[in-house]
Amino acid sequence: MFISDCRREFYDVIVSQRVLLLVASDVDALCACKILQALFQCDHVQYTLVPVSGWQELETAFLEHKDQVKLLVKQDDDLDVPTYDDIFRDEEDEEEDSENESDGLEPSEKRRRFEEDVIERTMKRRQRREWEARRREILFDYEQYEYHGTSSAMVMFDLAWIMSKDLNDMLWWAIVGLTDQWVQDKITQMKYVTDIGILQRHVSRHNHRNEDEENSLSIDCMRIAFEYDLRLALYQHWSLYESLCNTSYTSASLKLWSVQGQKRLQEFLADMGLPLRQVKQKFNSMDMSLKENLREMIEESANKFGMKDLRIQTFSIHFGFKNKFSASDIVYATVSLMENIEKEGPETTNFIKALDSLSRGNLDKLHQGLDLAKKQLRAIQQTVASCICTNLVISQGPFLYCSLMEGTPDVKLFSKPVSLCLLSKYLLKSFVCSTKNKRCKLLPLVMAAPMDVERGTVIMVGIPPETESSDKKNFFGRAFEKAADSTNSRTLHNHFDMSIIELKTEDRSKFLDALISLLS
């Protein structure tokens, strides 16, 4: 069923029952979960929380708890869900017998009625053909592509706001959920800016203070602020130099994998007038005189070096007087905790740590996540540089292909879906900046990495083309299914993101051949 009124058709239905909360392994889902948990605590709703990483775990959880399951599917305007009339049509009796009506008519009148009947039937058949053609087009577009609508966390925050139970913490989780979509390149820039505008109004409402209140804030208070910030990953918790080197946008724009790129980085820093000694130490330790005008200095120099989109609209959060984090900091930290490859207990340990890190009372876990995020970003950029310098990205005709071999540094990290997707998107951006082949700049990318050596499986992901006009629609989910079916390849389509699959290593060659044939 589609739910358009979350309060009446969803929340009011479950508030008096024990609820099963199934949560996917992504940051947006975790944020939506935190908002629901806060609402349940407010209304004393009992619930069972079950993390699910894919369709198999979802099915298992459903079978175990099916008596208490409530399904929520939000009908979203920007998802273009087809209407009933576009897809279904009641059969019409087009062979109406009008002979009885015209028995007593003159021959000329009969002929006129007959002609009108022929014209009417012809028009009906034409309208039906047009409707069927439109139906095929709608279903093809709806089923062929995979794309994302409004953040789940934003939907849950909207529910809390409608019920007048929204809190600053809930608003922050909604911001992080939206930022996760932006960091992972799931939504268009226009969609991101539109949703930022919606949240900005809520931020103004929740964080408005006059001068007297500003001076009397407690040390453990929380404040959210809208700001234009630099598109540099974790720079306030790292050194500016490390952030420039390990941010996808700056690394690709300056081509930092090459000697010439490293020279351009030095020229960029020199143009800003920033000494190397300052940019290579922790951001918090830089001279205050440099930090005061740092954003303006970087923006001015970035424009000269072709980086015109280095400034982004975002939000930051202050915990008391000391701790400040941007929304993207939280996203990187949470992803790293969730996909930590170091075994520390049961499989749900990483999920619980990631969920806990979103609470302001668990700053130690958040800082642990930031440290892991730095390692992840370094690993991604080193792998991107290695792939480009050794020409591992090859054109297969309708798409680019890159495969990481067993033994590649940090290859175990890329057996995780979100990490592999981030790597693939960063690699495609860098390849587009490095290649002179105009055709290759418009191609999508398929990337594979070893998943389980003992079982002989690889994880494969498909990424849409990197173009400014990209609508972020991904067609690889359906293409992977068709290629697997036509070759009887042993694949597992277990991820909620259908463009990520697991594949037997020995079936990879015939699978890719079928995919090339299918997309050519």
XYZ file of C-alpha atoms in Angstrom:
520
model
C 0.000 0.000 0.000
C 1.072 3.600 -0.535
C 0.934 5.907 2.456
C 0.473 9.599 1.847
C -0.497 10.608 5.399
C 2.271 9.277 7.660
C 0.540 10.296 10.869
C -2.939 8.895 10.225
C -2.108 5.888 8.044
C 1.163 4.863 9.705
C 1.977 6.275 13.138
C -1.555 6.274 14.588
C -1.905 2.633 13.464
C 1.253 1.358 15.201
C 1.411 3.612 18.279
C -0.791 1.272 20.342
C 1.084 -1.930 19.355
C 4.474 -3.522 19.758
C 6.473 -2.612 16.661
C 9.134 -4.419 14.642
C 11.667 -1.868 13.373
C 13.731 -3.185 10.429
C 16.708 -0.930 9.682
C 18.973 -1.110 6.620
C 22.726 -0.650 6.868
C 23.058 2.897 5.596
C 23.386 6.248 7.338
C 20.035 7.645 6.167
C 18.241 4.567 7.555
C 20.103 4.890 10.886
C 19.041 8.536 11.163
C 15.401 7.661 10.405
C 15.669 4.938 13.053
C 16.969 7.423 15.664
C 14.020 9.764 14.998
C 11.510 6.904 15.297
C 13.183 5.675 18.490
C 12.808 9.165 19.994
C 9.120 9.258 19.006
C 8.530 5.768 20.417
C 10.195 6.779 23.682
C 7.996 9.877 23.851
C 4.797 7.817 23.336
C 5.946 4.760 25.356
C 5.781 2.460 22.320
C 7.429 -0.949 22.706
C 9.542 -2.040 19.740
C 12.059 -4.622 18.542
C 15.009 -3.314 16.507
C 16.439 -5.686 13.878
C 19.290 -4.581 11.548
C 18.996 -6.003 8.015
C 21.812 -5.690 5.468
C 19.945 -7.221 2.527
C 16.888 -9.056 1.197
C 17.818 -12.381 2.830
C 18.017 -10.897 6.327
C 14.822 -8.948 5.660
C 13.009 -12.154 4.695
C 14.337 -13.980 7.774
C 13.273 -11.144 10.084
C 9.861 -10.995 8.417
C 9.241 -14.719 8.865
C 10.323 -14.574 12.519
C 8.180 -11.539 13.374
C 5.513 -11.468 10.647
C 2.650 -11.148 13.135
C 3.830 -7.684 14.172
C 5.060 -6.271 10.844
C 3.799 -2.944 9.523
C 5.089 -1.905 6.110
C 5.775 1.758 5.342
C 6.154 2.927 1.763
C 6.083 6.725 1.416
C 4.461 7.948 -1.767
C 6.815 10.691 -2.850
C 6.053 13.244 -5.542
C 9.609 13.219 -6.874
C 9.620 9.424 -7.280
C 7.095 9.680 -10.138
C 5.084 6.692 -8.933
C 2.667 5.808 -11.790
C -1.022 6.465 -11.142
C -3.615 3.697 -11.272
C -5.192 5.013 -14.496
C -1.786 5.099 -16.224
C -1.193 1.382 -15.593
C -4.640 -0.249 -15.285
C -7.689 0.169 -17.480
C -11.117 -1.384 -17.085
C -12.153 -3.442 -20.101
C -14.761 -1.639 -22.179
C -17.360 -3.372 -24.231
C -16.381 -1.995 -27.591
C -18.654 -4.340 -29.518
C -21.926 -2.796 -28.451
C -24.785 -4.039 -30.557
C -26.708 -1.060 -31.856
C -28.770 -2.947 -34.425
C -31.855 -3.084 -32.183
C -31.770 0.692 -31.774
C -31.706 1.294 -35.514
C -34.306 -1.257 -36.623
C -37.051 1.316 -37.295
C -34.792 3.941 -38.927
C -34.665 5.059 -42.532
C -31.771 3.641 -44.679
C -30.077 7.082 -44.801
C -30.317 7.383 -41.005
C -28.976 3.854 -40.587
C -26.026 4.727 -42.824
C -25.313 7.896 -40.783
C -25.490 5.977 -37.481
C -23.231 3.292 -38.915
C -20.622 5.862 -39.972
C -20.718 7.524 -36.548
C -20.295 4.114 -34.919
C -17.256 3.323 -37.102
C -15.659 6.689 -36.291
C -16.320 6.198 -32.551
C -14.821 2.697 -32.541
C -11.799 3.926 -34.518
C -11.206 6.724 -31.991
C -11.517 4.271 -29.081
C -8.994 1.905 -30.676
C -6.600 4.803 -31.314
C -6.938 6.033 -27.721
C -6.294 2.524 -26.441
C -3.168 2.153 -28.597
C -1.892 5.508 -27.301
C -2.667 4.479 -23.703
C -0.878 1.132 -24.158
C 2.177 2.841 -25.700
C 2.293 5.315 -22.802
C 1.853 2.464 -20.297
C 4.784 0.553 -21.807
C 6.931 3.692 -21.677
C 6.011 4.442 -18.037
C 6.609 0.873 -16.843
C 9.883 0.617 -18.776
C 11.174 3.834 -17.198
C 9.879 2.914 -13.727
C 11.272 -0.643 -13.725
C 14.409 -0.053 -15.778
C 16.060 2.534 -13.539
C 16.875 2.788 -9.857
C 16.920 6.199 -8.205
C 16.407 7.861 -4.824
C 13.721 10.210 -3.550
C 13.467 12.171 -0.325
C 15.676 11.027 2.547
C 13.960 8.589 4.955
C 15.225 10.653 7.882
C 13.560 13.764 6.420
C 10.277 11.858 6.044
C 10.438 10.792 9.715
C 11.333 14.323 10.832
C 8.357 15.647 8.869
C 6.184 13.160 10.782
C 7.590 14.411 14.114
C 7.020 18.030 13.059
C 3.395 17.359 12.058
C 2.814 15.868 15.524
C 4.607 18.842 17.189
C 7.176 16.480 18.720
C 10.213 17.568 16.701
C 13.395 18.259 18.648
C 16.762 19.728 17.690
C 18.318 16.239 17.838
C 15.730 14.925 15.383
C 16.414 17.863 13.064
C 20.140 17.083 13.133
C 19.485 13.440 12.226
C 17.349 14.589 9.286
C 20.239 16.817 8.141
C 22.703 13.926 8.388
C 20.330 11.661 6.438
C 20.122 14.206 3.591
C 23.894 14.780 3.667
C 24.437 11.024 3.351
C 22.507 11.096 0.065
C 24.690 13.978 -1.158
C 28.013 12.442 -0.048
C 27.130 9.176 -1.800
C 25.944 11.044 -4.903
C 22.453 9.515 -4.747
C 20.504 12.693 -5.537
C 20.880 15.610 -7.931
C 22.356 18.926 -6.853
C 18.949 20.561 -7.420
C 17.225 18.061 -5.107
C 19.920 18.582 -2.459
C 19.617 22.384 -2.548
C 15.801 22.182 -2.414
C 15.838 19.912 0.656
C 18.535 22.057 2.298
C 16.143 25.009 1.970
C 13.363 23.041 3.689
C 15.634 22.082 6.590
C 17.083 25.585 6.856
C 13.662 26.924 7.870
C 13.457 24.335 10.657
C 17.007 25.178 11.774
C 16.078 28.864 12.064
C 13.004 27.932 14.101
C 14.825 25.622 16.518
C 18.075 27.580 16.921
C 16.922 31.184 17.104
C 18.333 32.958 20.155
C 18.613 36.579 21.164
C 21.832 38.114 22.507
C 21.016 37.486 26.185
C 20.397 33.791 25.595
C 23.582 33.522 23.495
C 25.653 34.532 26.512
C 23.925 32.122 28.898
C 24.293 28.860 26.969
C 25.215 25.851 29.067
C 28.396 23.951 28.312
C 26.534 20.810 27.158
C 24.028 22.600 24.905
C 23.598 21.847 21.218
C 23.277 24.362 18.403
C 22.803 23.792 14.649
C 23.897 26.439 12.135
C 23.472 26.782 8.363
C 26.662 27.786 6.567
C 28.558 27.858 3.302
C 31.476 25.530 3.960
C 34.403 24.095 2.031
C 33.948 20.879 0.096
C 36.888 19.305 1.919
C 36.431 16.011 3.777
C 37.043 16.154 7.541
C 39.357 19.191 7.214
C 38.462 20.538 10.667
C 39.565 17.239 12.256
C 42.566 16.674 9.990
C 45.272 18.821 8.420
C 44.267 21.021 5.507
C 46.939 19.331 3.353
C 45.638 15.800 4.055
C 42.077 16.905 3.387
C 42.991 18.466 0.033
C 44.841 15.289 -0.967
C 42.086 12.886 0.093
C 38.952 14.739 -1.008
C 37.580 13.366 -4.271
C 36.739 16.773 -5.770
C 40.134 18.429 -5.212
C 42.131 15.271 -5.948
C 40.375 14.772 -9.303
C 40.476 18.470 -10.259
C 44.216 18.805 -9.536
C 45.036 15.239 -10.761
C 47.029 14.549 -7.607
C 48.018 11.032 -8.711
C 50.533 12.587 -11.143
C 53.754 14.518 -10.574
C 52.226 17.455 -12.443
C 49.226 17.298 -10.119
C 51.438 17.507 -7.045
C 53.098 20.592 -8.541
C 49.665 22.155 -9.096
C 48.844 21.502 -5.428
C 52.000 23.347 -4.367
C 51.092 26.222 -6.707
C 47.563 26.261 -5.278
C 48.877 26.541 -1.712
C 51.397 29.205 -2.770
C 48.650 31.220 -4.475
C 46.752 31.283 -1.178
C 49.889 32.349 0.670
C 49.688 29.425 3.106
C 53.015 28.079 4.438
C 53.441 24.287 4.182
C 54.255 24.138 7.882
C 50.795 25.523 8.643
C 48.726 23.420 6.228
C 50.429 20.159 7.259
C 49.631 20.503 10.951
C 46.234 19.831 12.524
C 43.608 22.371 11.510
C 42.913 23.264 15.152
C 46.607 24.148 15.610
C 46.831 26.563 12.667
C 47.393 30.247 13.353
C 44.146 32.041 14.123
C 45.106 34.841 11.737
C 45.143 32.326 8.858
C 41.950 30.519 9.865
C 39.901 33.719 10.082
C 39.896 34.303 6.321
C 40.730 30.769 5.222
C 37.471 30.035 3.378
C 37.641 33.232 1.326
C 41.327 32.638 0.496
C 40.692 29.058 -0.621
C 37.607 29.996 -2.687
C 39.448 32.788 -4.491
C 42.399 30.556 -5.405
C 40.146 27.577 -6.227
C 38.399 29.603 -8.952
C 41.774 30.249 -10.610
C 42.493 26.499 -10.615
C 39.136 25.494 -12.110
C 37.510 24.388 -8.839
C 34.410 26.570 -8.964
C 32.246 24.270 -6.828
C 34.485 24.141 -3.754
C 31.872 25.965 -1.666
C 28.736 24.060 -0.613
C 25.613 24.711 1.437
C 25.591 22.591 4.580
C 24.986 22.592 8.326
C 27.259 22.290 11.347
C 26.542 21.354 14.932
C 28.119 22.687 18.122
C 28.166 20.640 21.321
C 28.940 23.159 24.038
C 31.965 25.377 23.326
C 34.545 22.843 22.155
C 33.075 20.293 19.755
C 32.025 21.362 16.264
C 31.163 18.928 13.457
C 29.838 19.386 9.948
C 27.077 17.071 8.680
C 29.495 15.374 6.249
C 31.894 14.645 9.147
C 29.129 12.620 10.809
C 28.334 10.768 7.565
C 31.954 9.710 6.973
C 32.385 8.663 10.624
C 29.144 6.641 10.709
C 29.884 4.841 7.411
C 33.363 3.916 8.652
C 32.020 2.516 11.923
C 29.347 0.536 10.095
C 31.827 -0.990 7.612
C 34.749 -1.434 9.995
C 36.606 -4.567 8.846
C 38.188 -5.229 12.253
C 36.227 -7.958 14.046
C 35.119 -6.818 17.500
C 32.336 -9.239 18.396
C 28.985 -10.270 16.864
C 27.981 -9.103 13.377
C 25.639 -6.483 14.833
C 28.472 -4.778 16.790
C 29.330 -2.362 13.972
C 25.669 -1.490 13.449
C 25.139 -0.691 17.142
C 28.347 1.403 17.290
C 27.314 3.370 14.213
C 23.839 3.943 15.667
C 25.264 5.021 19.022
C 27.717 7.452 17.393
C 24.749 9.544 16.220
C 23.878 10.403 19.852
C 25.628 13.462 21.254
C 26.397 11.586 24.473
C 28.757 9.208 22.622
C 31.455 11.559 21.339
C 34.148 8.930 21.969
C 32.557 6.639 19.379
C 32.173 9.544 16.972
C 35.874 10.381 17.294
C 36.720 6.711 16.737
C 34.612 6.875 13.569
C 36.461 9.997 12.385
C 39.809 8.190 12.764
C 38.480 5.235 10.768
C 37.076 7.627 8.138
C 40.532 9.154 7.596
C 41.955 5.671 6.973
C 39.090 4.906 4.576
C 39.571 8.119 2.568
C 43.334 7.547 2.354
C 42.742 3.982 1.146
C 40.246 5.183 -1.476
C 42.550 7.871 -2.883
C 45.586 5.551 -2.940
C 43.544 2.917 -4.780
C 42.211 5.514 -7.253
C 45.781 6.707 -7.951
C 46.966 3.109 -8.408
C 44.112 2.260 -10.811
C 44.720 5.311 -12.996
C 48.521 5.102 -13.014
C 48.480 1.374 -13.921
C 45.664 1.790 -16.497
C 43.322 -0.607 -14.705
C 40.275 1.285 -16.001
C 39.548 -0.116 -19.473
C 36.786 0.540 -21.984
C 34.564 -2.469 -22.679
C 32.509 -0.705 -25.340
C 29.294 0.409 -23.638
C 30.933 0.872 -20.231
C 34.248 1.238 -18.410
C 35.476 -1.674 -16.320
C 37.914 -1.942 -13.428
C 38.713 -4.980 -11.297
C 40.729 -5.010 -8.074
C 42.904 -8.075 -7.680
C 43.388 -10.113 -4.516
C 46.466 -8.765 -2.730
C 45.736 -5.116 -3.594
C 46.341 -2.916 -0.511
C 43.132 -2.342 1.493
C 41.193 -4.674 -0.828
C 39.336 -6.145 2.155
C 37.799 -2.721 2.876
C 36.280 -2.677 -0.616
C 34.407 -5.917 -0.062
C 31.918 -3.683 1.784
C 29.184 -2.167 -0.429
C 29.269 1.508 0.638
C 33.082 1.649 0.580
C 33.155 0.068 -2.888
C 30.502 2.529 -4.144
C 32.487 5.500 -2.794
C 35.659 4.150 -4.420
C 33.857 3.576 -7.744
C 32.362 7.076 -7.832
C 35.678 8.706 -6.880
C 37.504 6.612 -9.486
C 35.041 7.536 -12.241
C 35.368 11.264 -11.417
C 39.155 11.021 -11.484
C 39.186 9.005 -14.721
C 36.905 11.545 -16.446
C 39.341 14.316 -15.410
C 42.387 12.353 -16.602
C 41.287 10.881 -19.957
C 41.416 12.754 -23.273
C 38.960 10.356 -24.901
C 35.674 12.289 -25.188
C 33.613 9.117 -25.615
C 35.020 7.528 -22.444
C 34.054 10.631 -20.445
C 30.374 9.776 -21.069
C 30.528 6.084 -20.127
C 29.304 4.423 -16.908
C 31.630 2.277 -14.777
C 31.410 -1.325 -13.622
C 33.798 -2.187 -10.783
C 34.586 -5.519 -9.146
C 36.492 -6.422 -5.977
C 37.171 -9.736 -4.188
C 34.429 -10.487 -1.654
C 35.077 -13.915 -0.165
C 38.185 -15.752 -1.331
C 37.165 -19.064 0.294
C 33.758 -19.058 -1.434
C 35.260 -17.676 -4.641
C 33.000 -14.632 -4.965
C 33.435 -11.031 -6.083
C 31.287 -7.989 -5.347
C 30.357 -5.896 -8.386
C 28.813 -2.438 -8.625
C 27.546 -0.361 -11.555
C 27.868 3.444 -11.520
C 25.990 5.762 -13.964
C 27.971 8.216 -16.155
C 29.643 11.214 -14.524
C 27.986 14.133 -16.310
C 26.772 17.529 -15.094
C 23.249 16.830 -16.360
C 23.086 13.375 -14.733
C 19.696 12.581 -13.184
C 21.342 9.937 -10.930
C 19.221 7.149 -12.437
C 21.032 3.802 -12.400
C 20.120 1.171 -15.000
C 22.632 -1.493 -13.912
C 20.272 -3.322 -11.528
C 18.014 -4.602 -14.324
C 20.989 -5.064 -16.690
C 22.793 -7.266 -14.142
C 19.668 -9.416 -13.721
C 19.269 -9.940 -17.481
C 22.972 -10.711 -17.998
C 22.921 -13.269 -15.155
C 19.736 -14.951 -16.455
C 20.962 -15.206 -20.044
C 24.249 -16.901 -19.026
C 23.086 -18.853 -15.948
C 25.762 -17.017 -13.958
C 25.700 -17.727 -10.242
C 24.829 -14.342 -8.771
C 23.301 -13.146 -5.541
C 21.103 -10.030 -5.751
C 20.909 -9.532 -2.003
C 21.573 -5.808 -1.594
C 18.757 -3.266 -1.386
C 20.718 -1.285 -3.966
C 20.079 -3.451 -7.045
C 23.204 -2.166 -8.823
C 25.343 -4.124 -6.317
C 25.617 -7.893 -6.788
C 27.749 -10.827 -5.677
C 29.107 -13.084 -8.420
C 31.077 -16.329 -8.612
C 34.612 -15.521 -9.796
C 34.631 -18.213 -12.514
C 31.372 -16.842 -13.982
C 32.697 -13.297 -14.284
C 33.958 -13.608 -17.885
C 30.694 -14.865 -19.410
C 28.683 -12.456 -17.271
C 30.670 -9.464 -18.587
C 30.365 -10.715 -22.186
C 26.580 -10.869 -21.775
C 26.522 -7.414 -20.187
C 28.534 -5.947 -23.090
C 26.174 -7.574 -25.601
C 23.110 -6.361 -23.695
C 24.221 -2.716 -23.413
C 25.742 -2.385 -26.906
